[in-house]
Short mmCIF file of C-alpha atoms in Angstrom, two decimals:
data_model
loop_
_atom_site.label_atom_id
_atom_site.label_comp_id
_atom_site.label_asym_id
_atom_site.label_seq_id
_atom_site.Cartn_x
_atom_site.Cartn_y
_atom_site.Cartn_z
CA MET V 1 -10.20 19.33 4.13
CA SER V 2 -13.02 17.71 2.71
CA LEU V 3 -13.12 13.99 2.88
CA TYR V 4 -15.97 11.67 1.30
CA ARG V 5 -16.57 8.58 -0.45
CA PRO V 6 -17.49 8.63 -4.23
CA ASP V 7 -20.46 6.56 -5.24
CA GLY V 8 -20.25 2.94 -6.20
CA LEU V 9 -17.27 2.43 -3.98
CA ARG V 10 -17.37 -0.76 -1.55
CA ALA V 11 -15.14 1.22 1.06
CA GLY V 12 -12.57 3.79 1.22
CA PHE V 13 -12.46 7.48 0.72
CA HIS V 14 -11.54 10.60 -1.51
CA ALA V 15 -9.74 13.44 0.28
CA GLU V 16 -8.97 17.18 -1.17
CA GLY V 17 -9.01 20.83 -0.25
CA PHE V 18 -5.67 20.59 2.00
CA PRO V 19 -4.40 23.65 4.05
CA GLY V 20 -0.59 24.59 4.24
CA THR V 21 2.03 23.91 1.63
CA SER V 22 2.44 20.01 1.66
CA GLY V 23 1.90 19.95 -2.21
CA LEU V 24 -1.08 17.18 -2.06
CA VAL V 25 -4.08 18.17 -4.30
CA HIS V 26 -6.00 14.91 -3.53
CA ALA V 27 -5.46 11.45 -2.17
CA GLY V 28 -7.33 8.57 -0.79
CA GLU V 29 -7.58 4.70 -0.38
CA GLN V 30 -10.42 2.80 -2.06
CA TRP V 31 -11.89 -0.83 -2.44
CA ALA V 32 -13.68 -0.90 -5.82
CA PRO V 33 -16.37 -3.43 -6.98
CA GLU V 34 -15.90 -5.20 -10.22
CA HIS V 35 -18.04 -2.82 -12.18
CA PHE V 36 -16.15 0.58 -10.98
CA LEU V 37 -14.86 2.68 -13.69
CA ILE V 38 -12.68 5.68 -13.63
CA GLU V 39 -13.53 7.80 -16.60
CA PRO V 40 -10.74 9.58 -18.54
CA HIS V 41 -9.48 12.48 -16.93
CA VAL V 42 -6.34 14.77 -16.75
CA HIS V 43 -4.54 16.60 -13.92
CA PRO V 44 -1.78 19.61 -13.67
CA VAL V 45 0.26 17.78 -11.48
CA TRP V 46 1.71 14.12 -10.92
CA GLU V 47 -0.89 11.27 -10.04
CA ILE V 48 0.47 8.27 -8.15
CA TYR V 49 -1.38 5.11 -7.82
CA LEU V 50 -0.31 1.80 -5.89
CA GLN V 51 -2.23 -1.41 -6.70
CA GLN V 52 -2.77 -3.28 -3.35
CA HIS V 53 -5.23 -6.19 -4.50
CA GLY V 54 -6.55 -7.28 -7.61
CA THR V 55 -5.68 -6.44 -11.10
CA THR V 56 -6.69 -3.41 -13.18
CA HIS V 57 -6.18 -2.42 -16.78
CA TRP V 58 -5.21 1.38 -17.19
CA MET V 59 -4.68 3.48 -20.26
CA ALA V 60 -2.72 6.52 -20.31
CA GLY V 61 -1.47 8.67 -23.33
CA GLY V 62 -2.73 5.83 -25.37
CA GLU V 63 -0.69 3.15 -24.04
CA SER V 64 -2.30 0.15 -22.16
CA TYR V 65 -0.68 -0.72 -18.57
CA VAL V 66 -1.73 -3.73 -16.50
CA LEU V 67 -1.36 -3.12 -12.76
CA HIS V 68 -0.87 -6.25 -10.23
CA PRO V 69 -0.53 -6.24 -6.49
CA GLY V 70 2.59 -3.95 -5.65
CA HIS V 71 2.53 -2.29 -9.00
CA LEU V 72 3.30 1.62 -8.99
CA PHE V 73 1.52 3.53 -11.40
CA ALA V 74 2.31 7.37 -11.81
CA VAL V 75 1.03 9.57 -14.52
CA PRO V 76 2.83 12.98 -15.11
CA PRO V 77 0.77 16.43 -15.51
CA GLY V 78 -1.33 16.89 -18.60
CA LEU V 79 -1.63 13.23 -19.77
CA ILE V 80 -5.09 11.66 -20.09
CA HIS V 81 -5.40 8.32 -18.48
CA HIS V 82 -8.33 5.97 -17.26
CA LEU V 83 -9.11 2.94 -15.73
CA ALA V 84 -10.18 0.90 -19.12
CA GLY V 85 -12.65 -1.98 -18.95
CA ARG V 86 -14.19 -3.86 -16.08
CA SER V 87 -11.88 -5.07 -13.29
CA GLY V 88 -12.51 -7.57 -10.54
CA ASN V 89 -12.75 -6.20 -7.01
CA HIS V 90 -9.69 -4.31 -6.19
CA HIS V 91 -7.87 -2.02 -3.57
CA PHE V 92 -5.70 0.87 -4.22
CA TYR V 93 -4.04 3.92 -3.17
CA PHE V 94 -3.65 6.81 -4.93
CA ALA V 95 -2.29 10.71 -4.48
CA ALA V 96 -2.17 13.69 -6.69
CA VAL V 97 1.12 15.87 -5.58
CA ASP V 98 2.43 18.96 -6.99
CA LEU V 99 6.31 18.34 -7.01
CA GLU V 100 7.02 21.82 -6.83
CA PRO V 101 6.81 22.68 -2.92
CA VAL V 102 8.15 18.99 -2.32
CA VAL V 103 11.50 19.63 -4.45
CA ARG V 104 11.79 23.09 -3.13
CA ARG V 105 12.00 21.69 0.57
CA HIS V 106 14.17 18.67 -0.95
CA PRO V 107 16.04 19.53 -4.15
CA ALA V 108 17.93 16.10 -4.51
CA LEU V 109 14.81 14.41 -5.43
CA ALA V 110 13.98 16.23 -8.40
CA PRO V 111 16.53 14.43 -10.79
CA HIS V 112 14.89 11.26 -10.51
CA TRP V 113 11.62 12.07 -11.95
CA PRO V 114 11.00 11.33 -15.30
CA THR V 115 8.52 13.05 -18.06
CA THR V 116 6.58 9.90 -19.10
CA VAL V 117 4.36 7.22 -17.41
CA VAL V 118 5.91 5.46 -14.51
CA HIS V 119 4.95 1.59 -14.44
CA THR V 120 7.02 -0.59 -12.02
CA GLU V 121 6.87 -2.87 -8.93
CA ALA V 122 7.09 -0.75 -5.77
CA GLY V 123 5.67 -2.71 -2.92
CA GLU V 124 7.49 -0.95 -0.19
CA LEU V 125 5.58 2.13 -1.38
CA ALA V 126 2.66 0.85 0.87
CA TYR V 127 4.26 1.99 3.91
CA ALA V 128 4.48 5.68 2.73
CA PHE V 129 0.74 5.59 1.45
CA ALA V 130 -0.52 4.05 4.80
CA GLN V 131 1.24 6.79 6.60
CA LEU V 132 -0.24 9.50 4.35
CA VAL V 133 -3.97 7.99 4.83
CA ARG V 134 -3.38 7.62 8.66
CA GLU V 135 -2.49 11.61 8.51
CA LEU V 136 -5.67 12.30 6.40
CA THR V 137 -8.07 10.29 8.41
CA THR V 138 -7.12 10.53 12.12
CA ARG V 139 -7.03 13.84 14.17
CA TYR V 140 -3.34 14.64 15.22
CA GLU V 141 -1.72 17.64 16.88
CA TYR V 142 0.60 19.53 14.35
CA THR V 143 -1.83 18.36 11.37
CA ASP V 144 -0.28 20.74 8.51
CA LEU V 145 3.28 19.52 9.74
CA GLY V 146 2.34 15.83 9.83
CA LEU V 147 0.68 15.87 6.16
CA GLU V 148 3.70 17.78 4.81
CA LEU V 149 6.20 15.00 6.34
CA ALA V 150 3.85 12.42 4.93
CA VAL V 151 3.85 13.73 1.66
CA ASP V 152 7.62 14.28 1.62
CA HIS V 153 7.93 10.52 2.64
CA LEU V 154 5.66 9.40 -0.29
CA ILE V 155 7.60 11.21 -3.02
CA LEU V 156 10.95 9.96 -1.53
CA ALA V 157 9.81 6.35 -1.49
CA VAL V 158 8.56 7.01 -5.16
CA SER V 159 12.05 8.49 -5.92
CA ARG V 160 13.73 5.54 -4.76
CA ALA V 161 11.62 3.14 -6.54
CA LEU V 162 12.62 5.32 -9.91
CA ALA V 163 16.27 4.93 -8.93
CA PRO V 164 16.65 1.48 -7.20
CA THR V 165 20.02 1.43 -5.65
CA ALA V 166 19.43 0.23 -2.35
CA VAL V 167 22.46 -1.73 -0.72
CA PRO V 168 21.52 -4.09 2.31
CA GLN V 169 23.42 -2.80 5.35
CA LEU V 170 22.76 -5.86 7.39
CA ALA V 171 24.38 -9.05 6.58
CA MET V 172 21.57 -11.78 5.70
CA HIS V 173 21.29 -14.89 3.78
CA PRO V 174 19.97 -14.13 0.09
CA ALA V 175 17.40 -16.54 0.38
CA VAL V 176 16.02 -15.22 3.72
CA ARG V 177 16.27 -11.72 2.19
CA THR V 178 14.25 -12.72 -0.67
CA VAL V 179 11.46 -14.65 1.33
CA LYS V 180 11.52 -11.73 3.71
CA ARG V 181 10.81 -9.50 1.05
CA LEU V 182 7.88 -11.48 -0.51
CA LEU V 183 6.14 -11.74 2.95
CA ASP V 184 6.49 -7.98 3.41
CA GLN V 185 5.02 -6.92 0.06
CA GLU V 186 2.63 -9.84 -0.73
CA PHE V 187 1.33 -10.90 2.44
CA HIS V 188 -2.09 -11.37 1.31
CA GLU V 189 -1.14 -14.19 -0.73
CA HIS V 190 -1.33 -17.96 0.72
CA TRP V 191 2.12 -18.82 0.95
CA THR V 192 3.08 -22.19 2.18
CA LEU V 193 6.61 -23.16 3.23
CA ARG V 194 7.09 -25.27 0.29
CA GLU V 195 6.09 -22.46 -2.21
CA LEU V 196 8.38 -19.98 -0.50
CA ALA V 197 11.26 -22.75 -0.49
CA ASP V 198 10.55 -23.31 -4.05
CA ARG V 199 11.17 -19.68 -4.84
CA VAL V 200 14.73 -19.72 -3.38
CA GLY V 201 15.83 -23.22 -4.37
CA LEU V 202 15.91 -24.49 -0.67
CA ALA V 203 14.35 -27.62 1.21
CA PRO V 204 11.53 -26.35 3.25
CA ALA V 205 13.10 -27.31 6.70
CA TYR V 206 16.39 -25.77 5.87
CA LEU V 207 14.49 -22.61 4.89
CA ALA V 208 12.66 -22.52 7.99
CA GLU V 209 15.73 -23.00 10.16
CA LEU V 210 17.62 -20.15 8.16
CA PHE V 211 14.80 -17.75 8.61
CA ALA V 212 14.27 -18.56 12.41
CA ASN V 213 17.97 -18.19 13.15
CA GLU V 214 18.02 -14.58 11.36
CA LEU V 215 14.56 -13.27 12.12
CA GLY V 216 13.82 -14.98 15.47
CA GLN V 217 10.82 -16.70 14.32
CA PRO V 218 9.33 -19.09 11.40
CA PRO V 219 8.19 -17.53 8.20
CA HIS V 220 4.55 -18.32 8.94
CA ARG V 221 4.65 -16.43 12.05
CA TYR V 222 6.34 -13.40 10.42
CA LEU V 223 3.83 -13.56 7.72
CA SER V 224 1.15 -13.31 10.40
CA GLU V 225 2.44 -10.46 12.11
CA ARG V 226 2.91 -8.71 8.88
CA ARG V 227 -0.97 -9.06 8.25
CA ILE V 228 -1.92 -8.16 11.79
CA ASP V 229 0.12 -4.84 11.37
CA ARG V 230 -1.73 -3.86 8.22
CA ALA V 231 -5.00 -5.07 9.59
CA ARG V 232 -4.32 -2.64 12.49
CA GLN V 233 -3.73 0.36 10.05
CA LEU V 234 -6.91 -0.69 8.21
CA LEU V 235 -9.05 -0.80 11.04
CA GLU V 236 -7.96 2.50 12.40
CA ALA V 237 -8.02 4.15 8.99
CA SER V 238 -10.89 2.76 6.69
CA ASP V 239 -14.35 1.54 7.30
CA VAL V 240 -13.89 -1.59 5.05
CA THR V 241 -16.08 -4.57 6.46
CA ILE V 242 -14.30 -6.89 8.75
CA THR V 243 -14.80 -9.71 6.22
CA ALA V 244 -13.67 -8.08 3.51
CA LEU V 245 -10.52 -6.77 5.27
CA ALA V 246 -9.87 -10.31 6.40
CA LEU V 247 -10.13 -11.91 2.96
CA SER V 248 -7.73 -9.18 1.32
CA LEU V 249 -5.07 -9.78 4.12
CA GLY V 250 -4.98 -13.59 2.99
CA PHE V 251 -6.97 -15.03 5.99
CA SER V 252 -9.41 -17.76 5.11
CA SER V 253 -12.38 -16.50 6.84
CA SER V 254 -13.44 -13.51 9.36
CA GLN V 255 -13.20 -15.91 12.07
CA HIS V 256 -9.73 -17.23 11.10
CA PHE V 257 -8.80 -13.40 10.84
CA ALA V 258 -10.43 -12.66 14.64
CA ARG V 259 -8.40 -15.61 16.18
CA ALA V 260 -4.95 -14.55 14.53
CA PHE V 261 -6.11 -10.94 15.75
CA ARG V 262 -6.99 -11.67 19.36
CA GLN V 263 -3.95 -13.88 19.62
CA HIS V 264 -1.40 -10.99 18.20
CA THR V 265 -3.19 -8.14 20.22
CA GLY V 266 -5.45 -9.62 22.85
CA SER V 267 -8.53 -7.62 21.50
CA THR V 268 -11.04 -8.70 18.95
CA PRO V 269 -10.98 -6.46 15.48
CA THR V 270 -14.60 -5.00 16.23
CA ALA V 271 -13.12 -3.92 19.74
CA PHE V 272 -9.86 -2.52 18.28
CA ARG V 273 -11.78 -0.54 15.64
CA ALA V 274 -14.36 0.70 18.56
CA SER V 275 -11.54 1.71 20.84
CA ARG V 276 -9.98 3.99 17.90
CA SER V 277 -13.14 5.65 17.06
CA ARG V 278 -13.62 7.30 20.24
#
């Protein structure tokens, strides 16, 4: 496997040349500056993008698509696509996957895949991409098996996004479920209790009480934990700067981030990253 950073990126990587039968052709996570462009290109396999932060404008098959945070953009084999025009600083995951070996392992996934571009909200896909990035950037035992399972998890997550029929099995107040989903998927936003309460049509104090009763902590604490969970992943699997990482996660400054990180983990972000690179 080769892993490198294309010219012009702020941080991140591109990986390709994988051994085994995972079906993965290339993948990566990248932080791109304002003037970064992806030229028209085409692949013989599906290419899957997930916008994490920022907004980008894509062209695929002559059609225009605008991606906001949490948007899945999947391009079928043989279709020309490119990043059109200049965007602001943005952060995204991507993976090119040959579905044939995945479907051989899991035939039930085949019917969910269309033959056209997919553009939909799929914030939960970030968990699957984060696991894939971890497999690509960390030396583990059972490397080939780990990569295969990560690719399978990613394709399962995309398939679920294409056929969203999830039925909650745990009883939860609808307002709490909505706020939890917002904080899970849009943890980089500067949410206030008032904004969350307005989203679900409740008084702030009542929402805070409901949320704490069902999840054992108030919304702001839950949001902080989601941000720190993601920070651990990024500190371990990327070389994005501490300041850029802090701002992308919704912290007001690197100092604010460092205080929150130490409070949750007992370590500074710099020390945590250094301990994982030994």
